[in-house]
Short mmCIF file of C-alpha atoms in Angstrom, two decimals:
data_model
loop_
_atom_site.label_atom_id
_atom_site.label_comp_id
_atom_site.label_asym_id
_atom_site.label_seq_id
_atom_site.Cartn_x
_atom_site.Cartn_y
_atom_site.Cartn_z
CA MET A 1 -63.72 5.60 8.19
CA VAL A 2 -60.01 6.42 8.13
CA SER A 3 -58.36 6.04 4.74
CA ARG A 4 -54.93 4.70 3.89
CA ARG A 5 -54.00 8.17 2.63
CA GLN A 6 -54.95 9.74 6.00
CA ILE A 7 -52.82 7.22 7.90
CA GLU A 8 -49.85 7.74 5.58
CA SER A 9 -50.26 11.52 5.82
CA ARG A 10 -50.26 11.48 9.62
CA LEU A 11 -47.20 9.25 9.72
CA ALA A 12 -45.41 11.44 7.18
CA ALA A 13 -46.14 14.48 9.35
CA GLN A 14 -44.19 12.79 12.13
CA ALA A 15 -41.06 12.37 9.98
CA GLY A 16 -38.11 14.09 11.59
CA THR A 17 -39.77 14.25 15.00
CA ALA A 18 -40.41 11.70 17.71
CA ALA A 19 -40.95 8.78 15.32
CA ARG A 20 -37.49 9.23 13.78
CA ARG A 21 -35.79 9.73 17.14
CA VAL A 22 -37.28 6.49 18.44
CA ARG A 23 -36.13 4.62 15.34
CA THR A 24 -32.59 5.96 15.67
CA ALA A 25 -32.58 6.13 19.49
CA GLU A 26 -31.51 9.80 19.38
CA GLY A 27 -33.02 11.42 22.42
CA ALA A 28 -35.81 8.90 22.60
CA ARG A 29 -37.72 8.76 25.85
CA LEU A 30 -37.88 5.22 27.14
CA ARG A 31 -41.41 3.89 26.79
CA GLY A 32 -42.94 0.94 28.57
CA ASP A 33 -45.67 -0.43 30.81
CA HIS A 34 -44.89 2.31 33.36
CA ASP A 35 -46.47 4.81 30.95
CA PHE A 36 -49.85 3.33 31.89
CA ASP A 37 -49.21 2.04 35.42
CA VAL A 38 -47.39 4.54 37.62
CA THR A 39 -46.81 1.89 40.30
CA LEU A 40 -44.26 0.31 37.97
CA ILE A 41 -42.06 3.41 38.12
CA GLU A 42 -40.80 2.21 41.49
CA ALA A 43 -39.87 -1.19 40.00
CA ASP A 44 -36.35 -2.10 38.96
CA MET A 45 -35.95 -0.14 35.74
CA GLY A 46 -32.40 -1.42 35.20
CA ASN A 47 -33.65 -4.50 33.36
CA ARG A 48 -34.99 -2.56 30.38
CA ARG A 49 -33.84 -3.63 26.94
CA PRO A 50 -34.49 -2.24 23.46
CA ALA A 51 -37.63 -3.66 21.88
CA ALA A 52 -39.84 -2.98 18.88
CA VAL A 53 -43.38 -3.82 17.85
CA LEU A 54 -45.31 -3.78 14.61
CA VAL A 55 -48.81 -2.30 14.58
CA PRO A 56 -50.15 -4.41 11.71
CA LEU A 57 -52.99 -2.60 9.96
CA VAL A 58 -54.83 -4.77 7.46
CA GLU A 59 -56.76 -2.88 4.80
CA ARG A 60 -60.12 -4.49 4.07
CA ALA A 61 -63.17 -3.35 2.08
CA GLU A 62 -64.94 -2.31 5.29
CA GLY A 63 -61.90 -0.48 6.70
CA PHE A 64 -58.73 -1.26 8.58
CA THR A 65 -58.33 -4.01 11.15
CA VAL A 66 -55.45 -4.55 13.56
CA ILE A 67 -53.68 -7.85 14.22
CA LEU A 68 -53.07 -8.58 17.89
CA THR A 69 -51.49 -11.59 19.56
CA GLN A 70 -52.08 -13.14 22.97
CA ARG A 71 -48.94 -14.19 24.78
CA THR A 72 -48.97 -17.68 26.27
CA GLU A 73 -49.53 -18.07 30.01
CA HIS A 74 -46.20 -19.80 30.71
CA LEU A 75 -43.93 -16.93 29.64
CA PRO A 76 -41.84 -15.26 32.36
CA ASP A 77 -42.71 -11.73 31.17
CA HIS A 78 -46.09 -10.36 30.12
CA ALA A 79 -47.78 -13.78 30.31
CA GLY A 80 -51.28 -13.83 28.85
CA GLN A 81 -51.15 -10.23 27.67
CA VAL A 82 -52.73 -9.15 24.41
CA ALA A 83 -50.04 -7.40 22.40
CA PHE A 84 -48.79 -6.29 19.03
CA PRO A 85 -46.25 -8.70 17.52
CA GLY A 86 -42.75 -7.68 18.50
CA GLY A 87 -39.94 -8.18 20.94
CA ARG A 88 -36.31 -7.57 21.73
CA VAL A 89 -34.02 -5.78 19.28
CA ASP A 90 -31.18 -8.21 18.53
CA ALA A 91 -27.62 -7.21 17.68
CA THR A 92 -28.20 -8.55 14.16
CA ASP A 93 -31.17 -6.22 13.54
CA ALA A 94 -30.32 -3.15 11.46
CA ASP A 95 -32.83 -1.04 13.40
CA ALA A 96 -36.12 -1.17 15.29
CA ILE A 97 -38.11 -1.68 12.09
CA ALA A 98 -35.99 -4.71 11.16
CA ALA A 99 -36.53 -6.10 14.66
CA ALA A 100 -40.30 -5.59 14.46
CA LEU A 101 -40.44 -7.30 11.05
CA ARG A 102 -38.33 -10.24 12.26
CA GLU A 103 -40.38 -10.68 15.43
CA THR A 104 -43.65 -10.50 13.47
CA GLU A 105 -42.48 -13.24 11.14
CA GLU A 106 -41.35 -15.38 14.10
CA GLU A 107 -44.51 -14.86 16.15
CA ILE A 108 -47.35 -14.93 13.63
CA GLY A 109 -45.72 -16.16 10.41
CA LEU A 110 -46.38 -12.95 8.48
CA ALA A 111 -43.45 -12.70 6.05
CA ARG A 112 -41.63 -9.38 5.67
CA ALA A 113 -42.34 -9.47 1.94
CA HIS A 114 -46.05 -8.94 2.73
CA ILE A 115 -45.49 -5.92 5.00
CA GLU A 116 -45.20 -2.29 3.89
CA PRO A 117 -43.72 -0.32 6.83
CA ALA A 118 -45.35 3.10 6.87
CA GLY A 119 -43.49 4.78 9.67
#
């Protein structure tokens, strides 16, 4: 079983590398569905927009669990997909973490006060 300390240690080891660049958008490689489906590389990539997700790990006696959502079928993008809570980074968001926290509260009602961002 993975411990909280192990997770925090691995995230801390990433400080100053890719994780920080993504948060600050300095030299970040754009990530998306095309990472897993090469046929999407040919698609119109001009419609990309900054987005952020939260990977909510819930610590329980038997170990960690992850909260996932299922998008409704009527949405124009990613309908029916199972996903982490998250979405578009708005102009009012201080950074990607703020966007992920806001979107999580909007989508699943988990208040920011109950979340401890780890990385």
